């Protein structure tokens, strides 16, 4: 889109980094954290993406004590999640001064795999993820931070996000975006605890009938949410 060769693109990135660094240096009383995102990372040759980020980091001069965030976006989701994870791993293995960087992920949902791509990207070496509440965002949306967080929580990993009051959060989100929460959303949808299949309903009914009615009220709680 710039109509430039590799050197021209690299010069744009370095010039921007210098402007930001100079502005930050002029205000030393403020604690700054730099973040650089190579737009369309997944559509760029990996060696060139590393070269651009290395050049930017030479200007920003991050350290392990004051790391910079390198955010690697799947600006448009182009491949399966495992391919994105491979790209993240290759980048982490080849970028300079890895210990002075926070590798961040920014996935989109064009193929419906934003959460899966982010999960595999973290397994491949990333330190941080970016997402939106309930997957709001351009086109088909960004990675749903609620689903990502609850998936981690379900596996015993603390996502450092509190969704205790999920219903209230969804109410605010609906009011702010004027968009409904899909009834089949994995955690927040109104059908999460609903079984339509007769065999499923029968299995739930049989299991609950064997529960101890005095087991700390669990039977009454479960009966209140089942659909028979």
PDB file of C-alpha atoms in Angstrom:
ATOM      1  CA  UNK A   1       0.000   0.000   0.000  1.00  0.00           C
ATOM      2  CA  UNK A   2       2.997   2.308   0.490  1.00  0.00           C
ATOM      3  CA  UNK A   3       4.477   1.612  -2.925  1.00  0.00           C
ATOM      4  CA  UNK A   4       7.943   1.250  -1.366  1.00  0.00           C
ATOM      5  CA  UNK A   5      10.651  -1.377  -1.280  1.00  0.00           C
ATOM      6  CA  UNK A   6      11.808  -3.101   1.907  1.00  0.00           C
ATOM      7  CA  UNK A   7      14.229  -0.341   2.807  1.00  0.00           C
ATOM      8  CA  UNK A   8      11.515   2.269   2.384  1.00  0.00           C
ATOM      9  CA  UNK A   9       9.173   0.389   4.714  1.00  0.00           C
ATOM     10  CA  UNK A  10      11.940  -0.073   7.260  1.00  0.00           C
ATOM     11  CA  UNK A  11      12.718   3.650   7.139  1.00  0.00           C
ATOM     12  CA  UNK A  12       9.076   4.502   7.925  1.00  0.00           C
ATOM     13  CA  UNK A  13       9.151   2.262  11.001  1.00  0.00           C
ATOM     14  CA  UNK A  14      12.471   3.617  12.259  1.00  0.00           C
ATOM     15  CA  UNK A  15      11.462   7.243  11.702  1.00  0.00           C
ATOM     16  CA  UNK A  16       8.264   6.718  13.669  1.00  0.00           C
ATOM     17  CA  UNK A  17      10.148   5.025  16.489  1.00  0.00           C
ATOM     18  CA  UNK A  18      12.599   7.916  16.694  1.00  0.00           C
ATOM     19  CA  UNK A  19       9.803  10.474  16.912  1.00  0.00           C
ATOM     20  CA  UNK A  20       8.132   8.559  19.733  1.00  0.00           C
ATOM     21  CA  UNK A  21      11.419   8.012  21.585  1.00  0.00           C
ATOM     22  CA  UNK A  22      12.333  11.691  21.331  1.00  0.00           C
ATOM     23  CA  UNK A  23       8.920  12.721  22.647  1.00  0.00           C
ATOM     24  CA  UNK A  24       9.259  10.310  25.569  1.00  0.00           C
ATOM     25  CA  UNK A  25      12.803  11.429  26.361  1.00  0.00           C
ATOM     26  CA  UNK A  26      11.540  15.008  26.545  1.00  0.00           C
ATOM     27  CA  UNK A  27       9.262  13.972  29.435  1.00  0.00           C
ATOM     28  CA  UNK A  28      11.501  11.909  31.727  1.00  0.00           C
ATOM     29  CA  UNK A  29       9.153  12.202  34.712  1.00  0.00           C
ATOM     30  CA  UNK A  30       6.625   9.976  32.930  1.00  0.00           C
ATOM     31  CA  UNK A  31       7.039   6.203  32.923  1.00  0.00           C
ATOM     32  CA  UNK A  32       6.744   5.081  29.301  1.00  0.00           C
ATOM     33  CA  UNK A  33       6.073   1.640  27.866  1.00  0.00           C
ATOM     34  CA  UNK A  34       6.640   1.327  24.134  1.00  0.00           C
ATOM     35  CA  UNK A  35       4.616  -0.958  21.885  1.00  0.00           C
ATOM     36  CA  UNK A  36       5.277  -1.619  18.217  1.00  0.00           C
ATOM     37  CA  UNK A  37       2.945  -3.570  15.940  1.00  0.00           C
ATOM     38  CA  UNK A  38       4.147  -4.648  12.484  1.00  0.00           C
ATOM     39  CA  UNK A  39       0.846  -4.347  10.639  1.00  0.00           C
ATOM     40  CA  UNK A  40      -0.164  -7.432   8.636  1.00  0.00           C
ATOM     41  CA  UNK A  41       2.471  -9.532  10.366  1.00  0.00           C
ATOM     42  CA  UNK A  42       0.946 -12.779   9.119  1.00  0.00           C
ATOM     43  CA  UNK A  43       1.056 -11.555   5.512  1.00  0.00           C
ATOM     44  CA  UNK A  44       4.704 -10.478   5.718  1.00  0.00           C
ATOM     45  CA  UNK A  45       7.838 -12.511   5.115  1.00  0.00           C
ATOM     46  CA  UNK A  46       8.989 -13.524   8.584  1.00  0.00           C
ATOM     47  CA  UNK A  47      12.609 -12.547   8.046  1.00  0.00           C
ATOM     48  CA  UNK A  48      11.537  -9.052   7.037  1.00  0.00           C
ATOM     49  CA  UNK A  49       9.181  -8.739  10.023  1.00  0.00           C
ATOM     50  CA  UNK A  50      12.084  -9.625  12.322  1.00  0.00           C
ATOM     51  CA  UNK A  51      14.379  -7.138  10.562  1.00  0.00           C
ATOM     52  CA  UNK A  52      11.887  -4.297  10.975  1.00  0.00           C
ATOM     53  CA  UNK A  53      11.276  -5.081  14.649  1.00  0.00           C
ATOM     54  CA  UNK A  54      15.014  -5.342  15.310  1.00  0.00           C
ATOM     55  CA  UNK A  55      15.538  -1.926  13.717  1.00  0.00           C
ATOM     56  CA  UNK A  56      12.731  -0.384  15.776  1.00  0.00           C
ATOM     57  CA  UNK A  57      14.110  -1.897  18.976  1.00  0.00           C
ATOM     58  CA  UNK A  58      17.548  -0.445  18.282  1.00  0.00           C
ATOM     59  CA  UNK A  59      15.868   2.957  18.545  1.00  0.00           C
ATOM     60  CA  UNK A  60      13.616   2.178  21.514  1.00  0.00           C
ATOM     61  CA  UNK A  61      16.480   0.461  23.375  1.00  0.00           C
ATOM     62  CA  UNK A  62      14.394  -1.791  25.644  1.00  0.00           C
ATOM     63  CA  UNK A  63      15.971  -3.701  28.528  1.00  0.00           C
ATOM     64  CA  UNK A  64      14.842  -6.683  30.606  1.00  0.00           C
ATOM     65  CA  UNK A  65      13.960  -4.199  33.359  1.00  0.00           C
ATOM     66  CA  UNK A  66      12.052  -1.942  30.952  1.00  0.00           C
ATOM     67  CA  UNK A  67      10.869  -4.168  28.103  1.00  0.00           C
ATOM     68  CA  UNK A  68       9.096  -3.068  24.950  1.00  0.00           C
ATOM     69  CA  UNK A  69       5.950  -4.752  23.665  1.00  0.00           C
ATOM     70  CA  UNK A  70       6.176  -6.235  20.186  1.00  0.00           C
ATOM     71  CA  UNK A  71       2.614  -6.937  19.135  1.00  0.00           C
ATOM     72  CA  UNK A  72       2.231  -9.427  16.267  1.00  0.00           C
ATOM     73  CA  UNK A  73      -1.190  -9.029  14.633  1.00  0.00           C
ATOM     74  CA  UNK A  74      -3.087 -11.419  12.459  1.00  0.00           C
ATOM     75  CA  UNK A  75      -4.591  -8.292  10.916  1.00  0.00           C
ATOM     76  CA  UNK A  76      -6.688 -10.537   8.677  1.00  0.00           C
ATOM     77  CA  UNK A  77      -6.838 -14.188   9.701  1.00  0.00           C
ATOM     78  CA  UNK A  78      -5.192 -15.976   6.781  1.00  0.00           C
ATOM     79  CA  UNK A  79      -4.364 -19.456   8.036  1.00  0.00           C
ATOM     80  CA  UNK A  80      -5.101 -22.137  10.571  1.00  0.00           C
ATOM     81  CA  UNK A  81      -4.128 -21.452  14.201  1.00  0.00           C
ATOM     82  CA  UNK A  82      -1.157 -23.830  14.106  1.00  0.00           C
ATOM     83  CA  UNK A  83       0.404 -21.835  11.257  1.00  0.00           C
ATOM     84  CA  UNK A  84       0.073 -18.623  13.269  1.00  0.00           C
ATOM     85  CA  UNK A  85       1.680 -20.374  16.233  1.00  0.00           C
ATOM     86  CA  UNK A  86       4.558 -21.516  14.013  1.00  0.00           C
ATOM     87  CA  UNK A  87       5.077 -17.904  12.922  1.00  0.00           C
ATOM     88  CA  UNK A  88       5.135 -16.751  16.542  1.00  0.00           C
ATOM     89  CA  UNK A  89       7.648 -19.424  17.507  1.00  0.00           C
ATOM     90  CA  UNK A  90       9.931 -18.565  14.569  1.00  0.00           C
ATOM     91  CA  UNK A  91       9.762 -14.877  15.429  1.00  0.00           C
ATOM     92  CA  UNK A  92      10.599 -15.517  19.095  1.00  0.00           C
ATOM     93  CA  UNK A  93      13.558 -17.685  18.084  1.00  0.00           C
ATOM     94  CA  UNK A  94      15.044 -15.121  15.685  1.00  0.00           C
ATOM     95  CA  UNK A  95      14.301 -11.642  17.067  1.00  0.00           C
ATOM     96  CA  UNK A  96      17.195  -9.950  18.860  1.00  0.00           C
ATOM     97  CA  UNK A  97      17.152  -9.211  22.600  1.00  0.00           C
ATOM     98  CA  UNK A  98      14.210 -11.507  23.261  1.00  0.00           C
ATOM     99  CA  UNK A  99      14.653 -11.079  27.019  1.00  0.00           C
ATOM    100  CA  UNK A 100      13.961  -7.347  26.640  1.00  0.00           C
ATOM    101  CA  UNK A 101      10.694  -7.883  24.765  1.00  0.00           C
ATOM    102  CA  UNK A 102       7.121  -8.761  25.640  1.00  0.00           C
ATOM    103  CA  UNK A 103       5.781 -10.690  22.657  1.00  0.00           C
ATOM    104  CA  UNK A 104       2.101  -9.888  22.263  1.00  0.00           C
ATOM    105  CA  UNK A 105      -0.646 -11.394  20.094  1.00  0.00           C
ATOM    106  CA  UNK A 106      -3.481  -9.599  18.313  1.00  0.00           C
ATOM    107  CA  UNK A 107      -5.723 -12.053  16.503  1.00  0.00           C
ATOM    108  CA  UNK A 108      -8.813 -11.483  14.386  1.00  0.00           C
ATOM    109  CA  UNK A 109     -11.701 -13.845  13.780  1.00  0.00           C
ATOM    110  CA  UNK A 110     -12.046 -13.884   9.982  1.00  0.00           C
ATOM    111  CA  UNK A 111     -11.807 -17.701   9.949  1.00  0.00           C
ATOM    112  CA  UNK A 112     -13.519 -18.122  13.309  1.00  0.00           C
ATOM    113  CA  UNK A 113     -10.309 -19.217  15.018  1.00  0.00           C
ATOM    114  CA  UNK A 114      -9.110 -16.105  16.869  1.00  0.00           C
ATOM    115  CA  UNK A 115      -9.237 -17.703  20.319  1.00  0.00           C
ATOM    116  CA  UNK A 116      -7.569 -20.909  19.145  1.00  0.00           C
ATOM    117  CA  UNK A 117      -4.842 -18.925  17.381  1.00  0.00           C
ATOM    118  CA  UNK A 118      -4.173 -16.905  20.528  1.00  0.00           C
ATOM    119  CA  UNK A 119      -4.062 -20.025  22.699  1.00  0.00           C
ATOM    120  CA  UNK A 120      -1.583 -21.764  20.405  1.00  0.00           C
ATOM    121  CA  UNK A 121       0.401 -18.543  20.038  1.00  0.00           C
ATOM    122  CA  UNK A 122       0.862 -18.372  23.796  1.00  0.00           C
ATOM    123  CA  UNK A 123       1.994 -21.996  23.799  1.00  0.00           C
ATOM    124  CA  UNK A 124       4.475 -21.073  21.058  1.00  0.00           C
ATOM    125  CA  UNK A 125       6.165 -18.461  23.230  1.00  0.00           C
ATOM    126  CA  UNK A 126       4.078 -15.285  23.391  1.00  0.00           C
ATOM    127  CA  UNK A 127       3.768 -13.428  26.700  1.00  0.00           C
ATOM    128  CA  UNK A 128       0.652 -11.329  26.209  1.00  0.00           C
ATOM    129  CA  UNK A 129      -2.619 -11.246  24.269  1.00  0.00           C
ATOM    130  CA  UNK A 130      -4.893  -8.474  23.084  1.00  0.00           C
ATOM    131  CA  UNK A 131      -8.612  -8.985  22.646  1.00  0.00           C
ATOM    132  CA  UNK A 132     -12.021  -7.431  23.073  1.00  0.00           C
ATOM    133  CA  UNK A 133     -15.002  -8.147  25.268  1.00  0.00           C
ATOM    134  CA  UNK A 134     -17.263 -10.699  23.562  1.00  0.00           C
ATOM    135  CA  UNK A 135     -15.174 -10.487  20.386  1.00  0.00           C
ATOM    136  CA  UNK A 136     -16.325  -7.018  19.376  1.00  0.00           C
ATOM    137  CA  UNK A 137     -14.281  -5.449  16.594  1.00  0.00           C
ATOM    138  CA  UNK A 138     -13.972  -4.783  12.902  1.00  0.00           C
ATOM    139  CA  UNK A 139     -15.328  -7.260  10.354  1.00  0.00           C
ATOM    140  CA  UNK A 140     -15.889 -10.584  12.154  1.00  0.00           C
ATOM    141  CA  UNK A 141     -14.347  -9.248  15.333  1.00  0.00           C
ATOM    142  CA  UNK A 142     -11.209  -9.486  17.416  1.00  0.00           C
ATOM    143  CA  UNK A 143     -10.301 -12.329  19.735  1.00  0.00           C
ATOM    144  CA  UNK A 144     -12.919 -12.684  22.486  1.00  0.00           C
ATOM    145  CA  UNK A 145     -11.015 -11.996  25.691  1.00  0.00           C
ATOM    146  CA  UNK A 146     -13.827 -13.481  27.782  1.00  0.00           C
ATOM    147  CA  UNK A 147     -13.637 -16.860  26.056  1.00  0.00           C
ATOM    148  CA  UNK A 148      -9.839 -16.842  26.162  1.00  0.00           C
ATOM    149  CA  UNK A 149      -9.793 -15.985  29.859  1.00  0.00           C
ATOM    150  CA  UNK A 150     -12.415 -18.542  30.837  1.00  0.00           C
ATOM    151  CA  UNK A 151     -10.697 -21.249  28.773  1.00  0.00           C
ATOM    152  CA  UNK A 152      -7.510 -20.589  30.724  1.00  0.00           C
ATOM    153  CA  UNK A 153      -9.396 -20.554  34.019  1.00  0.00           C
ATOM    154  CA  UNK A 154     -11.025 -23.896  33.197  1.00  0.00           C
ATOM    155  CA  UNK A 155      -7.529 -25.394  32.920  1.00  0.00           C
ATOM    156  CA  UNK A 156      -6.356 -24.000  36.241  1.00  0.00           C
ATOM    157  CA  UNK A 157      -4.572 -20.959  34.801  1.00  0.00           C
ATOM    158  CA  UNK A 158      -5.393 -17.585  36.364  1.00  0.00           C
ATOM    159  CA  UNK A 159      -5.992 -15.121  33.486  1.00  0.00           C
ATOM    160  CA  UNK A 160      -5.859 -12.156  35.895  1.00  0.00           C
ATOM    161  CA  UNK A 161      -9.303 -11.069  34.673  1.00  0.00           C
ATOM    162  CA  UNK A 162     -12.376 -11.186  36.905  1.00  0.00           C
ATOM    163  CA  UNK A 163     -15.568 -12.367  35.228  1.00  0.00           C
ATOM    164  CA  UNK A 164     -17.378 -13.157  38.471  1.00  0.00           C
ATOM    165  CA  UNK A 165     -20.192 -10.790  37.485  1.00  0.00           C
ATOM    166  CA  UNK A 166     -20.470 -11.974  33.900  1.00  0.00           C
ATOM    167  CA  UNK A 167     -24.166 -11.151  33.522  1.00  0.00           C
ATOM    168  CA  UNK A 168     -23.616  -7.550  34.584  1.00  0.00           C
ATOM    169  CA  UNK A 169     -20.609  -7.249  32.265  1.00  0.00           C
ATOM    170  CA  UNK A 170     -22.689  -8.500  29.340  1.00  0.00           C
ATOM    171  CA  UNK A 171     -25.477  -6.048  30.167  1.00  0.00           C
ATOM    172  CA  UNK A 172     -23.059  -3.120  30.014  1.00  0.00           C
ATOM    173  CA  UNK A 173     -21.530  -4.463  26.794  1.00  0.00           C
ATOM    174  CA  UNK A 174     -24.950  -4.733  25.152  1.00  0.00           C
ATOM    175  CA  UNK A 175     -25.864  -1.195  26.180  1.00  0.00           C
ATOM    176  CA  UNK A 176     -22.559   0.242  24.948  1.00  0.00           C
ATOM    177  CA  UNK A 177     -22.355  -1.605  21.624  1.00  0.00           C
ATOM    178  CA  UNK A 178     -26.061  -2.077  20.874  1.00  0.00           C
ATOM    179  CA  UNK A 179     -25.155  -5.641  19.908  1.00  0.00           C
ATOM    180  CA  UNK A 180     -26.690  -8.785  21.424  1.00  0.00           C
ATOM    181  CA  UNK A 181     -24.716 -11.539  23.106  1.00  0.00           C
ATOM    182  CA  UNK A 182     -25.055 -14.656  20.984  1.00  0.00           C
ATOM    183  CA  UNK A 183     -27.259 -17.166  22.847  1.00  0.00           C
ATOM    184  CA  UNK A 184     -24.674 -19.871  22.168  1.00  0.00           C
ATOM    185  CA  UNK A 185     -21.667 -17.897  23.379  1.00  0.00           C
ATOM    186  CA  UNK A 186     -19.437 -20.466  25.154  1.00  0.00           C
ATOM    187  CA  UNK A 187     -19.727 -18.872  28.607  1.00  0.00           C
ATOM    188  CA  UNK A 188     -22.136 -15.938  28.510  1.00  0.00           C
ATOM    189  CA  UNK A 189     -24.868 -17.236  26.200  1.00  0.00           C
ATOM    190  CA  UNK A 190     -28.336 -17.785  27.627  1.00  0.00           C
ATOM    191  CA  UNK A 191     -28.347 -21.377  26.302  1.00  0.00           C
ATOM    192  CA  UNK A 192     -25.122 -22.445  28.025  1.00  0.00           C
ATOM    193  CA  UNK A 193     -26.990 -24.619  30.536  1.00  0.00           C
ATOM    194  CA  UNK A 194     -29.788 -25.674  28.190  1.00  0.00           C
ATOM    195  CA  UNK A 195     -30.078 -29.174  26.738  1.00  0.00           C
ATOM    196  CA  UNK A 196     -32.503 -29.699  23.842  1.00  0.00           C
ATOM    197  CA  UNK A 197     -31.577 -33.292  23.031  1.00  0.00           C
ATOM    198  CA  UNK A 198     -33.928 -35.787  24.671  1.00  0.00           C
ATOM    199  CA  UNK A 199     -31.112 -38.186  25.535  1.00  0.00           C
ATOM    200  CA  UNK A 200     -29.124 -35.369  27.143  1.00  0.00           C
ATOM    201  CA  UNK A 201     -32.120 -34.250  29.166  1.00  0.00           C
ATOM    202  CA  UNK A 202     -32.741 -37.822  30.269  1.00  0.00           C
ATOM    203  CA  UNK A 203     -29.114 -38.235  31.375  1.00  0.00           C
ATOM    204  CA  UNK A 204     -29.218 -34.995  33.353  1.00  0.00           C
ATOM    205  CA  UNK A 205     -32.487 -36.005  34.996  1.00  0.00           C
ATOM    206  CA  UNK A 206     -31.155 -39.429  35.998  1.00  0.00           C
ATOM    207  CA  UNK A 207     -27.935 -37.987  37.420  1.00  0.00           C
ATOM    208  CA  UNK A 208     -29.729 -35.343  39.431  1.00  0.00           C
ATOM    209  CA  UNK A 209     -32.208 -37.864  40.782  1.00  0.00           C
ATOM    210  CA  UNK A 210     -29.299 -39.689  42.424  1.00  0.00           C
ATOM    211  CA  UNK A 211     -27.843 -36.593  44.040  1.00  0.00           C
ATOM    212  CA  UNK A 212     -28.189 -36.157  47.747  1.00  0.00           C
ATOM    213  CA  UNK A 213     -30.815 -33.514  48.315  1.00  0.00           C
ATOM    214  CA  UNK A 214     -28.840 -32.356  51.344  1.00  0.00           C
ATOM    215  CA  UNK A 215     -25.513 -31.918  49.521  1.00  0.00           C
ATOM    216  CA  UNK A 216     -25.035 -28.244  50.363  1.00  0.00           C
ATOM    217  CA  UNK A 217     -27.962 -27.257  48.190  1.00  0.00           C
ATOM    218  CA  UNK A 218     -26.308 -28.393  44.978  1.00  0.00           C
ATOM    219  CA  UNK A 219     -29.345 -30.349  43.859  1.00  0.00           C
ATOM    220  CA  UNK A 220     -31.636 -27.375  44.168  1.00  0.00           C
ATOM    221  CA  UNK A 221     -29.135 -25.187  42.302  1.00  0.00           C
ATOM    222  CA  UNK A 222     -28.801 -27.660  39.442  1.00  0.00           C
ATOM    223  CA  UNK A 223     -32.552 -28.200  39.228  1.00  0.00           C
ATOM    224  CA  UNK A 224     -33.050 -24.466  38.884  1.00  0.00           C
ATOM    225  CA  UNK A 225     -30.949 -24.288  35.717  1.00  0.00           C
ATOM    226  CA  UNK A 226     -31.804 -27.515  33.933  1.00  0.00           C
ATOM    227  CA  UNK A 227     -34.351 -27.753  31.141  1.00  0.00           C
ATOM    228  CA  UNK A 228     -36.383 -30.967  31.219  1.00  0.00           C
TER     229      UNK A 228
END
